[in-house]
Coordinates of C-alpha atoms in Angstrom, one line a residue:
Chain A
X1 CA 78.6 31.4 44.4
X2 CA 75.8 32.9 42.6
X3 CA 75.2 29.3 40.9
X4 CA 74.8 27.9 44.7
X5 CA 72.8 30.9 45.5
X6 CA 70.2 30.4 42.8
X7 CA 69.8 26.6 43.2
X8 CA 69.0 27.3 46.6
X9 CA 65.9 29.7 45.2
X10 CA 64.9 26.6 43.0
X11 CA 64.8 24.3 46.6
X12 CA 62.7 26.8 48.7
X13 CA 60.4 26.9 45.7
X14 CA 59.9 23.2 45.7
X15 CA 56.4 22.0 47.0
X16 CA 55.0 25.4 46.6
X17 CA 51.7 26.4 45.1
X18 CA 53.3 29.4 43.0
X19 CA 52.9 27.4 40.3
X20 CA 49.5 27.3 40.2
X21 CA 49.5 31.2 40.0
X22 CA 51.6 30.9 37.2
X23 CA 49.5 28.8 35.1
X24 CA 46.2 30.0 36.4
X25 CA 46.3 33.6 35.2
X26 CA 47.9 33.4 31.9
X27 CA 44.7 30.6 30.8
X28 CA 42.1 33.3 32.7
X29 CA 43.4 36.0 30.7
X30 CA 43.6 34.0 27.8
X31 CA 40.2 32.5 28.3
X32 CA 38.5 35.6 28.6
X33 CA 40.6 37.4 25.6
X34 CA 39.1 34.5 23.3
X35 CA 36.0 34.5 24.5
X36 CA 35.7 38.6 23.9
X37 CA 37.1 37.7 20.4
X38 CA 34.6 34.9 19.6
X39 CA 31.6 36.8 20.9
X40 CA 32.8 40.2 18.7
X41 CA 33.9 38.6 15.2
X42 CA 31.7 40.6 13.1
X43 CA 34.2 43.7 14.0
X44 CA 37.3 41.9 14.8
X45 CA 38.2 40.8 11.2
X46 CA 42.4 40.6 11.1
X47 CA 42.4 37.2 12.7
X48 CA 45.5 36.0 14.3
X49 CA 45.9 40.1 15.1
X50 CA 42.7 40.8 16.1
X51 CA 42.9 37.4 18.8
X52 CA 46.2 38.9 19.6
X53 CA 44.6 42.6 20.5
X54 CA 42.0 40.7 22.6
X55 CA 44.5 38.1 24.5
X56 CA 47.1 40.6 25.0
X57 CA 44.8 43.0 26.6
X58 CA 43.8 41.2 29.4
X59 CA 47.1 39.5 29.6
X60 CA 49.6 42.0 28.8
X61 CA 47.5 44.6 30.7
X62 CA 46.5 43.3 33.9
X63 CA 46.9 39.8 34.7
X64 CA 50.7 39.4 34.0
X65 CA 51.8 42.4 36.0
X66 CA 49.7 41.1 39.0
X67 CA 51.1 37.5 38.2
X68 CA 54.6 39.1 38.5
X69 CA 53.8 41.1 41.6
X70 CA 52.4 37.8 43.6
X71 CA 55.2 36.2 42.3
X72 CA 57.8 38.7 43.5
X73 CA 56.1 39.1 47.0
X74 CA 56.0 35.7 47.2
X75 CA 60.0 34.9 46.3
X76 CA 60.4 37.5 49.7
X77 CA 57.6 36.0 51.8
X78 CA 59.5 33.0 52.3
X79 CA 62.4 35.0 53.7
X80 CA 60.0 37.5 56.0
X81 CA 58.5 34.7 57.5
X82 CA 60.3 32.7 60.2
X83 CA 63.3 34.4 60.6
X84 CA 64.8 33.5 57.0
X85 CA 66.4 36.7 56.8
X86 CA 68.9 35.8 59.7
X87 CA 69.8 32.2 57.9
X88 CA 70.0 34.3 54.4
X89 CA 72.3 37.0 56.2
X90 CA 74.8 35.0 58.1
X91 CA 75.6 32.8 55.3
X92 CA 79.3 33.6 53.7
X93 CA 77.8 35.1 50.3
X94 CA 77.7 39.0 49.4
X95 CA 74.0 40.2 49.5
X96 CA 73.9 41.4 45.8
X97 CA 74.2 37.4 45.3
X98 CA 70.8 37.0 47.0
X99 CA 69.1 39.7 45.1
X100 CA 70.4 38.9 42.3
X101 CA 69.5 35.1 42.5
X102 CA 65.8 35.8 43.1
X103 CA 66.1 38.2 40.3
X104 CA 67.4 35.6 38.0
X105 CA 65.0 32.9 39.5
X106 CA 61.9 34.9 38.4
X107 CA 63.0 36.2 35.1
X108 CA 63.4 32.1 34.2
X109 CA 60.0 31.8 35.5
X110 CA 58.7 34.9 33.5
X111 CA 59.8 33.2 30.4
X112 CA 58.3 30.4 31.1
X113 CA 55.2 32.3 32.1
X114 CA 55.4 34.1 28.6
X115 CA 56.1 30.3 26.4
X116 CA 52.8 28.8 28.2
X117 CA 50.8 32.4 27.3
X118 CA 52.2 31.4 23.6
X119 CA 50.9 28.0 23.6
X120 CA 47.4 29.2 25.2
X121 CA 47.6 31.6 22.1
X122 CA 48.1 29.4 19.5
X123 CA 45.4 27.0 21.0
X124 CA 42.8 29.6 21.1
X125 CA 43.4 30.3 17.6
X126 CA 43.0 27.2 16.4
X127 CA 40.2 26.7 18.6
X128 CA 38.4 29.8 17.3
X129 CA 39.3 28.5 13.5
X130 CA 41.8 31.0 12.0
X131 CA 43.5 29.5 9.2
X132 CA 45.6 32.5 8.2
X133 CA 49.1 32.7 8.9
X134 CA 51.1 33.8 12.3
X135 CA 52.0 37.7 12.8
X136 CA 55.3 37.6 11.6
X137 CA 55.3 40.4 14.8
X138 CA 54.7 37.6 17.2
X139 CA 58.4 36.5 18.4
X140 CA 59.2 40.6 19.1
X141 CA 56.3 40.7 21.1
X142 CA 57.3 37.7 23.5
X143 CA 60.6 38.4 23.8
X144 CA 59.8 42.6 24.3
X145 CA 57.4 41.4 26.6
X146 CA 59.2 39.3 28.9
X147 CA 62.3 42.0 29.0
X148 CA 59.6 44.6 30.0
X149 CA 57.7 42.2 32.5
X150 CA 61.5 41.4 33.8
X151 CA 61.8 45.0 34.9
X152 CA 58.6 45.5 36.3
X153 CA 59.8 42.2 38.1
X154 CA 62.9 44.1 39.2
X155 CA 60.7 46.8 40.6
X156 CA 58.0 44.2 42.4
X157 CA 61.0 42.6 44.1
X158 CA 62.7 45.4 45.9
X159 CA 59.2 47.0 46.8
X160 CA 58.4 43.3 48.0
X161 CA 61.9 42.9 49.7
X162 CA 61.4 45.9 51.5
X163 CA 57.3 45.7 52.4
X164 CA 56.9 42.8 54.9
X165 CA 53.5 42.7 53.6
X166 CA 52.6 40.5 51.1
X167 CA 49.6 42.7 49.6
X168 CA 50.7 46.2 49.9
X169 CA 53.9 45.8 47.4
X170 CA 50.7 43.7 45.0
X171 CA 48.3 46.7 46.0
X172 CA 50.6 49.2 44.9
X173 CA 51.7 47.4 41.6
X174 CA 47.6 47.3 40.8
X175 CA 48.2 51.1 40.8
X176 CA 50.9 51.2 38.5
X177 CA 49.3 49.3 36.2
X178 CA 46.5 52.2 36.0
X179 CA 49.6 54.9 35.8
X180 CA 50.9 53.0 33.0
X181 CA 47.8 52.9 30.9
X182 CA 47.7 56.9 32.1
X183 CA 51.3 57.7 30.8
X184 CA 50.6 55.5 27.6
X185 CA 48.2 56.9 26.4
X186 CA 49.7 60.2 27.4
X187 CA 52.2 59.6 25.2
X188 CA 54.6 58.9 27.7
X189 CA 54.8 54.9 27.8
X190 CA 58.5 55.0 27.0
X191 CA 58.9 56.2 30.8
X192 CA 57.5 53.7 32.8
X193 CA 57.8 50.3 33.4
X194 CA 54.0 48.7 33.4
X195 CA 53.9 51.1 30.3
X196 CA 56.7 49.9 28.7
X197 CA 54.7 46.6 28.8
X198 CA 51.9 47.4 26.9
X199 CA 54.6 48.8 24.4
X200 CA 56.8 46.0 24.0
X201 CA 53.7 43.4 23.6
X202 CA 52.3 45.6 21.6
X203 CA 48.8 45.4 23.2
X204 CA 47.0 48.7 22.6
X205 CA 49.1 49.0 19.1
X206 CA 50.1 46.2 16.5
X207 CA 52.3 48.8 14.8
X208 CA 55.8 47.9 14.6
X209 CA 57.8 50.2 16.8
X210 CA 60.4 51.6 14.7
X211 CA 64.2 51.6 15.4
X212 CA 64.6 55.0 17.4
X213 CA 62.0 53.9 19.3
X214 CA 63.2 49.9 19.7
X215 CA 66.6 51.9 20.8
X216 CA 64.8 53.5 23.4
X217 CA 62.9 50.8 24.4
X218 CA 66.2 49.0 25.2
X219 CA 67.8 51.6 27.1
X220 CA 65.0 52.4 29.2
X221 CA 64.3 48.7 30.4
X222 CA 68.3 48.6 30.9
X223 CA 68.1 51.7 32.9
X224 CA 65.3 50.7 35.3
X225 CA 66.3 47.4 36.0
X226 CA 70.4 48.6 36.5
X227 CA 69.0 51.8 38.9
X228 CA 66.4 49.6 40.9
X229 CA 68.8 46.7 41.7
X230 CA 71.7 49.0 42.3
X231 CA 69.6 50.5 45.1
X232 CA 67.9 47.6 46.2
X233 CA 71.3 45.9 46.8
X234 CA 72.4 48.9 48.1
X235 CA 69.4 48.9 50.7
X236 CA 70.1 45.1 51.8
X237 CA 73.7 46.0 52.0
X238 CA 73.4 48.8 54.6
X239 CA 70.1 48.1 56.3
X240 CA 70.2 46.5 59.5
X241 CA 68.8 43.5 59.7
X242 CA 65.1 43.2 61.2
X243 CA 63.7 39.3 61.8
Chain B
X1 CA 96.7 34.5 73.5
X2 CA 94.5 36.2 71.0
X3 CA 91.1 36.2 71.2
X4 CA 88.9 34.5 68.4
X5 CA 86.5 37.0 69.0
X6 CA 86.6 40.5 70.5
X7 CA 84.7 43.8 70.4
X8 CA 85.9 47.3 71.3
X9 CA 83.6 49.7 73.3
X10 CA 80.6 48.0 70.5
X11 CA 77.1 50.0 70.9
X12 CA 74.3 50.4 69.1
X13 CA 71.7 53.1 69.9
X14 CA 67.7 52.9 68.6
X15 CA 66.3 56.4 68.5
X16 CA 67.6 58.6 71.6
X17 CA 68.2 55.4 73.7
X18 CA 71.6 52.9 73.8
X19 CA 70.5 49.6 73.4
X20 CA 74.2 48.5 74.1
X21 CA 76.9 50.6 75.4
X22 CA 80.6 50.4 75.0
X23 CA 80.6 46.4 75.2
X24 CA 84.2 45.1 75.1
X25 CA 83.6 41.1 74.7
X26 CA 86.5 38.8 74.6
X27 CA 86.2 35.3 73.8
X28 CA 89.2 32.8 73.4
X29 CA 89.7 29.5 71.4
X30 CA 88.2 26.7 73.2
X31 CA 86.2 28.4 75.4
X32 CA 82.4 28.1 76.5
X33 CA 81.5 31.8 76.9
X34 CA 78.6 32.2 78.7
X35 CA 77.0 35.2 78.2
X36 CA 74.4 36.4 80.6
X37 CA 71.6 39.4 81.3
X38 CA 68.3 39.6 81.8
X39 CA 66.0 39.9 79.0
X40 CA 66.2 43.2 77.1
X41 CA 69.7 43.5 78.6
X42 CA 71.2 43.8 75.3
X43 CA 72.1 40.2 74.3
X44 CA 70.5 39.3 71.1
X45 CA 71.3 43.3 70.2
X46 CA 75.5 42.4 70.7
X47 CA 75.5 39.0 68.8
X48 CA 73.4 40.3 66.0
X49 CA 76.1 42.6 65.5
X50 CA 79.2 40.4 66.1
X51 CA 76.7 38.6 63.2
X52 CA 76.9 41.7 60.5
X53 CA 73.0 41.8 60.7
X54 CA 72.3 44.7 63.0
X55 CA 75.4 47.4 62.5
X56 CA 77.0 49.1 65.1
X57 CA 76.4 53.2 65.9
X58 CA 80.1 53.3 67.4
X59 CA 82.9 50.1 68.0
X60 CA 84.1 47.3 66.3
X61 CA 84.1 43.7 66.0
X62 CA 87.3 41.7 65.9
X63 CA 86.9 37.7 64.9
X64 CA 89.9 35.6 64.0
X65 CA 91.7 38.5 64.1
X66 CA 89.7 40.6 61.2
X67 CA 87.7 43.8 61.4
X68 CA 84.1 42.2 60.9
X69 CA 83.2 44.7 58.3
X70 CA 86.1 44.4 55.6
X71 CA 86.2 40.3 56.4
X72 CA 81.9 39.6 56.7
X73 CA 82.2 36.7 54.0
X74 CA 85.3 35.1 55.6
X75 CA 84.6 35.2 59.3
X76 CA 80.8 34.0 58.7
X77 CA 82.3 31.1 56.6
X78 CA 83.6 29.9 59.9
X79 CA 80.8 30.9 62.0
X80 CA 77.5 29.2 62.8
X81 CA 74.8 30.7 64.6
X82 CA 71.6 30.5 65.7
X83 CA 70.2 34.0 67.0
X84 CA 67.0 34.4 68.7
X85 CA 64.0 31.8 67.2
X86 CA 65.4 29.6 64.6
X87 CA 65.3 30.2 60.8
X88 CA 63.3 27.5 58.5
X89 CA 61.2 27.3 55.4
X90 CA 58.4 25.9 56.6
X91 CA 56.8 24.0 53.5
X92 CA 60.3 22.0 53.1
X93 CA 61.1 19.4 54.9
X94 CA 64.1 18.8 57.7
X95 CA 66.3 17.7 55.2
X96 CA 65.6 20.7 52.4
X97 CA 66.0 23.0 54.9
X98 CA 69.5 21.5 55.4
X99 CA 70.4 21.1 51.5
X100 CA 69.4 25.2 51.5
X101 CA 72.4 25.6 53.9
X102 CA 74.9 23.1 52.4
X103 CA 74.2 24.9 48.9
X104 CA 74.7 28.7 50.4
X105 CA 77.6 27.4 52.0
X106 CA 78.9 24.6 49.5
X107 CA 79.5 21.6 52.4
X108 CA 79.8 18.0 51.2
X109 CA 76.3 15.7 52.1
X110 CA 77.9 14.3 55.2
X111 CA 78.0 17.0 57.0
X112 CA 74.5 17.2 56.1
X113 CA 73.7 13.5 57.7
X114 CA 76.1 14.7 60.7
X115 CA 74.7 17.4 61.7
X116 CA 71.3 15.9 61.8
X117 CA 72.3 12.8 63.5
X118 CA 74.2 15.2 66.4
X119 CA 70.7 16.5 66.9
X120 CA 68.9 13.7 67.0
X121 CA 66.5 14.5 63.7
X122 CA 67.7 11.8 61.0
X123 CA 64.3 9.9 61.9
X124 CA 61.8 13.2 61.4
X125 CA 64.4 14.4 58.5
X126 CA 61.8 14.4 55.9
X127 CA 58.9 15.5 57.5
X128 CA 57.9 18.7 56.5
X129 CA 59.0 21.8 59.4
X130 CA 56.0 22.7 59.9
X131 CA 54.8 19.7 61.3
X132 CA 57.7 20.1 63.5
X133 CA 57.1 20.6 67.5
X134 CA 59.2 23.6 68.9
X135 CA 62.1 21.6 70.2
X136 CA 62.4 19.7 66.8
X137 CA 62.8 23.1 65.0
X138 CA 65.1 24.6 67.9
X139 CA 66.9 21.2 67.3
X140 CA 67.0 22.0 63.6
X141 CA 68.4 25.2 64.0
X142 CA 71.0 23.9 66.6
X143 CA 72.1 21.4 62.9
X144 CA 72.0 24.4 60.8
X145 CA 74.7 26.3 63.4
X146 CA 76.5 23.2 63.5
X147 CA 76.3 22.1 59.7
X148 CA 79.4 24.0 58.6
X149 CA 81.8 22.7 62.0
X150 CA 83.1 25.9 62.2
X151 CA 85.5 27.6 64.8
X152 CA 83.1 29.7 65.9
X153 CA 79.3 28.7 67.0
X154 CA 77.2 31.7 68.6
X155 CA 73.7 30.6 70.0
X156 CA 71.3 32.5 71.8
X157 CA 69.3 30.9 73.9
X158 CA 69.6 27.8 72.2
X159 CA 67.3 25.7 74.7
X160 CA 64.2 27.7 74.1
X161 CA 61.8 25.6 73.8
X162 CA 63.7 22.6 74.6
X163 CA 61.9 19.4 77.3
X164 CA 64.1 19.1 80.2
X165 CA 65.6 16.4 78.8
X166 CA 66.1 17.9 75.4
X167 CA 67.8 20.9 77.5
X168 CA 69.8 18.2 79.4
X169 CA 70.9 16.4 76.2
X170 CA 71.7 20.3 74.4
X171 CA 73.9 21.3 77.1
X172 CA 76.1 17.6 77.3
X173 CA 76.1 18.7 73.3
X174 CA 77.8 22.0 74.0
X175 CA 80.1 20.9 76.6
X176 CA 81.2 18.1 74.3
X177 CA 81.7 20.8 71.5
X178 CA 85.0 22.5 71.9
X179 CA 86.9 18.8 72.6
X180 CA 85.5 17.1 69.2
X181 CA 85.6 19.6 66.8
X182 CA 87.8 22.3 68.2
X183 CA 85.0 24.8 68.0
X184 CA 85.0 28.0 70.4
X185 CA 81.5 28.4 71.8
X186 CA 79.4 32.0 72.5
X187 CA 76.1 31.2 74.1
X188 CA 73.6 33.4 75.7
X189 CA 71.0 32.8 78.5
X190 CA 69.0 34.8 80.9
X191 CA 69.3 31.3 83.3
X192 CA 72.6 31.3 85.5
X193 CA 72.2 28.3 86.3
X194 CA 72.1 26.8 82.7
X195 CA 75.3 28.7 81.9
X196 CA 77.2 28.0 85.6
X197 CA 77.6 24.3 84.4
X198 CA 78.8 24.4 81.0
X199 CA 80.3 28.1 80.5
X200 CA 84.2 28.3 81.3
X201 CA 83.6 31.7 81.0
X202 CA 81.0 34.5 81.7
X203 CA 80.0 37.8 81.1
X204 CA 77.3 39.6 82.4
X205 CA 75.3 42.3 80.4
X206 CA 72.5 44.9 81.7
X207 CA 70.7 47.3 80.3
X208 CA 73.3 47.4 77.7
X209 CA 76.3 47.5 79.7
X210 CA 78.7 44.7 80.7
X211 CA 78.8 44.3 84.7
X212 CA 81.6 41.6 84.7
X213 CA 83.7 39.7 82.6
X214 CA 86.1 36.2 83.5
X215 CA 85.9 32.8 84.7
X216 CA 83.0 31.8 87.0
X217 CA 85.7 31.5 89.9
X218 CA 86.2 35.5 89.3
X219 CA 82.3 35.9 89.4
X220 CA 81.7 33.4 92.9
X221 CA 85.1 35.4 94.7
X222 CA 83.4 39.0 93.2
X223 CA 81.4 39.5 96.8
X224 CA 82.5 38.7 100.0
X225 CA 80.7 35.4 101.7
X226 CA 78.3 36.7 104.4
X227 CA 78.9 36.0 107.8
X228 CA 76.6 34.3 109.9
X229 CA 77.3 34.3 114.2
X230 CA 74.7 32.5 116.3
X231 CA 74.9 33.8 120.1
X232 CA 73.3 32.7 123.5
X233 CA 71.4 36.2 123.7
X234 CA 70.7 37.3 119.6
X235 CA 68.9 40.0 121.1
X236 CA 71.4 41.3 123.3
X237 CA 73.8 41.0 120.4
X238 CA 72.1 43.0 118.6
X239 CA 71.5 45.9 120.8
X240 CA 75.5 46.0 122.0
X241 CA 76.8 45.3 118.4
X242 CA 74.3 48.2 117.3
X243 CA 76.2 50.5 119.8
X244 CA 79.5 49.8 117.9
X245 CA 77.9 50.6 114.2
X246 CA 77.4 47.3 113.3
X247 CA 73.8 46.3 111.9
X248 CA 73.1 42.5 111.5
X249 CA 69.9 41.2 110.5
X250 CA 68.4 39.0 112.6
X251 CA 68.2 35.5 110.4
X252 CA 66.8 32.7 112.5
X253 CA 68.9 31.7 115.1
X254 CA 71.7 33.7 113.3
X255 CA 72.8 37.5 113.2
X256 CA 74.0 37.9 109.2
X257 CA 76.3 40.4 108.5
X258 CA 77.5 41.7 105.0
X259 CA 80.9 42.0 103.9
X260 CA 83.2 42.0 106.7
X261 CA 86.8 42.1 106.7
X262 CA 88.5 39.9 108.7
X263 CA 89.6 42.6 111.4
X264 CA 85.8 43.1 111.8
X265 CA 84.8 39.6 112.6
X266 CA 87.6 39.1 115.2
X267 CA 86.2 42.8 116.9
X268 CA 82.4 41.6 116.8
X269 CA 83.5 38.5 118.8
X270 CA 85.6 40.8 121.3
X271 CA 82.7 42.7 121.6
X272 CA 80.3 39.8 122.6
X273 CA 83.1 38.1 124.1
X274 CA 83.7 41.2 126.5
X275 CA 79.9 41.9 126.9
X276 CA 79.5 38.1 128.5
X277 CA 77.6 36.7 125.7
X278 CA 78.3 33.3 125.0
X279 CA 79.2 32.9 120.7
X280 CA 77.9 29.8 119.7
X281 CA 78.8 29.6 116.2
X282 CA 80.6 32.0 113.4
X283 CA 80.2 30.8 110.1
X284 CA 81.1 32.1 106.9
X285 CA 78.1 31.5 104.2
X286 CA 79.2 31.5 100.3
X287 CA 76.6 33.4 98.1
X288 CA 75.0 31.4 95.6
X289 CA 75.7 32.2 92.2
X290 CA 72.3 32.7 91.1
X291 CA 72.1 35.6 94.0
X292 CA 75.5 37.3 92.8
X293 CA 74.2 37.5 89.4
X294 CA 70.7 38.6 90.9
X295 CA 72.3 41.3 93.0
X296 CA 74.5 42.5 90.1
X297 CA 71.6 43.3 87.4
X298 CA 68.7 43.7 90.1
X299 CA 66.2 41.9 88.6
X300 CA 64.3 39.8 90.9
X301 CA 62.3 38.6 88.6
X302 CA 64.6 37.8 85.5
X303 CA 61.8 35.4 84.0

């Protein structure tokens, strides 16, 4: 059922122009991150790392949380708009199955989202002439990264499931992404999702975490994504219907 | 016989105020239920929770004989609906809009080309919904309702929007329903007269409450016919029948009188018959449907 459920995410996002969004940022962010680093090479000497602190900060940062918050608010604009919450409701399939479908839809596209930032990475390297060899770091980062931008996802698509509005829910993940930077470097980054991303892509620190804090990394993405789609489905379980 | 779908004393209540109150609908297998009211009467409000999308502050919802809110997967497997406007990605076309509701309810493609070709919308299939006029999406929704055949198909207002002849062609649809596929039919309207010629049943919602529920021979034999006398001297009449408690209304050439017994009739014609003034005519006149429902919610202006 949940199989049926999630092709049927894939067919409403046929013909759409999310894509565009998806690709678009990730080469801005990249764009400008090698850019910053060609302009500044006299201080940024560590090569592939120092590309990586440039890239990652306007990626990691800023333009892939708003990426997943468009993204998200656009998986539940389809179903705000005409009515799509009646056809979604009455059809024989639990409502966690819906949630979770769009859930799973957009963590697919995240990693997607994360390979093509890769790619972008690589090219700007070569483009900017480092010969050296790749941050053995670099796989941890991805993968860290997409888990973290998953739960932010998680959070993005309840607020978006339950704001009609398709800026507000992007408006107010905007201002997470300034708490983030607050509570990271507060010292607190472990606690909070869009901080957990600058963390797990290591942006603001190439350091490797080490394996308390890897632990802890694990169970707090675990925990926000179990408690936010527990309530969420919850939410869509109880709440009455309004189209 | 069991119902297919009954509710006991269902309401719902926004804020302070009932939207519905204590509805008790019964629909059998095989019937057209017509059900009726006024806009705002509560309509929408009832089928939305015989749906599972709006939940009820008090009652409950029998279908097929299961309590609607331990059963929601298996009775909405064999329900189709279409509530209020109808549902549709817009950016898809006819067809991908269909393929969304075979997968979420895992039909085999012919009911896909069936269902379209019932409403008429194989030849504008993969035009994109958007570019759709009203009636082709109300049409649309009607194939979405009707993809799964299922037992029970609950439309509201399903000729919104609709050309006359679109309306026309709907309704022959409906009728036709319960014959070829064995499918019990709940559809709302705020128009009697769309309802009087397809509905074998009716019942009649305002403000929330239900006025009258059974067949549409129940609903014509509900008020008395009016009876209409036509005298040499109407204004005679009048004065002598006034003397006796009676109070037509002058109509024409014709004294009406409302609901009168039989014993009354035969003593207003003693009366004029005694008092020398010639009775021309006494004739009983059947209310129009349209006018009992009118009388029963008080709207005069339903539109």
């Amino acid at each position: 059922m949940l199989r049926r459920c999630i092709s049927a995410e894939w067919m409403k996002l046929r013909r759409s122009r999310i894509v565009w969004i998806l690709i678009i940022l990730p080469v801005i962010s990249v764009w400008i991150g090698c850019a910053n680093y060609y302009l500044n090479q006299e201080v940024l000497t560590k090569e592939w790392y120092s590309l990586w602190s440039q890239v990652g900060l306007f990626y990691g940062e800023f333009f892939l949380p708003i990426l997943i918050a468009i993204v998200c608010a656009y998986m539940w604009r389809l179903e705000h708009l005409n009515q799509n919450w009646k056809m979604m409701m009455t059809a024989p399939i639990s409502a966690s199955h819906h949630f979770l479908a769009k859930w799973i839809v957009v963590s697919v596209l995240l990693a997607f989202v994360q390979l093509l930032f890769l790619g972008l990475y690589l090219l700007g390297g070569k483009w900017a002439g480092l010969a050296s060899n790749l941050p053995e770091e670099l796989a941890g980062w991805l993968i860290r990264g997409w888990i973290a931008a998953v739960t932010i996802g998680t959070l993005q698509l309840a607020l978006s499931m339950r704001i009609r509005s398709f800026a507000a829910p992007v408006g107010i993940g905007l201002c997470a992404v300034f708490v983030g930077l607050g509570l990271y470097v507060a010292g607190l980054g472990m606690y909070f999702p869009h901080s957990l991303l600058t963390i797990g892509m290591g942006v603001l620190s190439q350091t490797s975490l080490s394996s308390g804090n890897m632990l802890l990394f694990a169970v707090m993405n675990l925990f926000y994504m179990a408690v936010i789609l527990l309530v969420a489905i919850y939410r869509m379980c109880k709440a009455d219907v309004v189209a | 016989m069991k119902p297919v779908l009954s509710t006991h004393q269902l309401s719902k209540r926004y804020g302070g105020t009932y939207r519905v109150k204590n509805v008790n609908l019964s629909v059998h297998e095989g019937e057209i239920y017509g059900f009726l009211g006024p806009n705002g009467a509560g309509k929408s409000t009832t089928l939305k929770m015989i749906l599972g999308l709006v939940r009820p502050t008090e009652g409950t919802v029998t279908v097929f004989g299961k309590d609607l809110g331990r059963n929601r997967r298996f009775i909405l497997s064999h329900t189709g609906s279409l509530i209020e406007s109808p549902s549709y990605y817009g950016h898809l076309t006819g067809l991908e809009n269909m393929r969304i509701v075979q997968m979420l309810r895992d039909l085999p493609n012919r009911n896909v080309s069936e269902a379209l070709k019932i409403v008429r919308l194989e030849k504008h299939q993969d035009k994109k919904v958007d570019q759709y006029s009203l009636g082709m999406k109300q049409r649309l929704g009607i194939a979405m309702a009707l993809v799964s055949f299922p037992k029970l198909l609950i439309l509201d207002e399903p000729t919104n929007g609709l050309d006359p002849a679109g309306i026309g062609e709907i309704r022959e649809l409906i009728r036709s329903l319960p014959e070829r596929y064995g499918m019990t039919v709940l559809i709302s309207s705020h128009l009697l007269s769309e309802i009087e010629q397809i509905a074998t049943s009716v019942g009649i919602i305002n403000e929330g409450k239900m006025l009258f529920q059974g067949s549409l021979e129940k609903l014509k034999n509900q008020s008395r016919p009016a009876i209409r006398i036509k005298t040499q001297h109407n204004d005679w009449a009048h004065e002598v029948l006034g003397q006796y408690g009676y109070s037509p209304q002058q109509d024409g050439e014709y004294l009406t009188f409302e609901s009168l017994t039989d014993d009354q009739v035969a003593h207003i014609n003693r009366i004029l018959v005694t008092s020398q003034i010639g009775v021309l005519r006494i004739e009983e006149q059947k209310k129009r449907l349209e006018s009992i429902f009118l009388d029963m919610t008080g709207k005069e202006n339903s539109l």
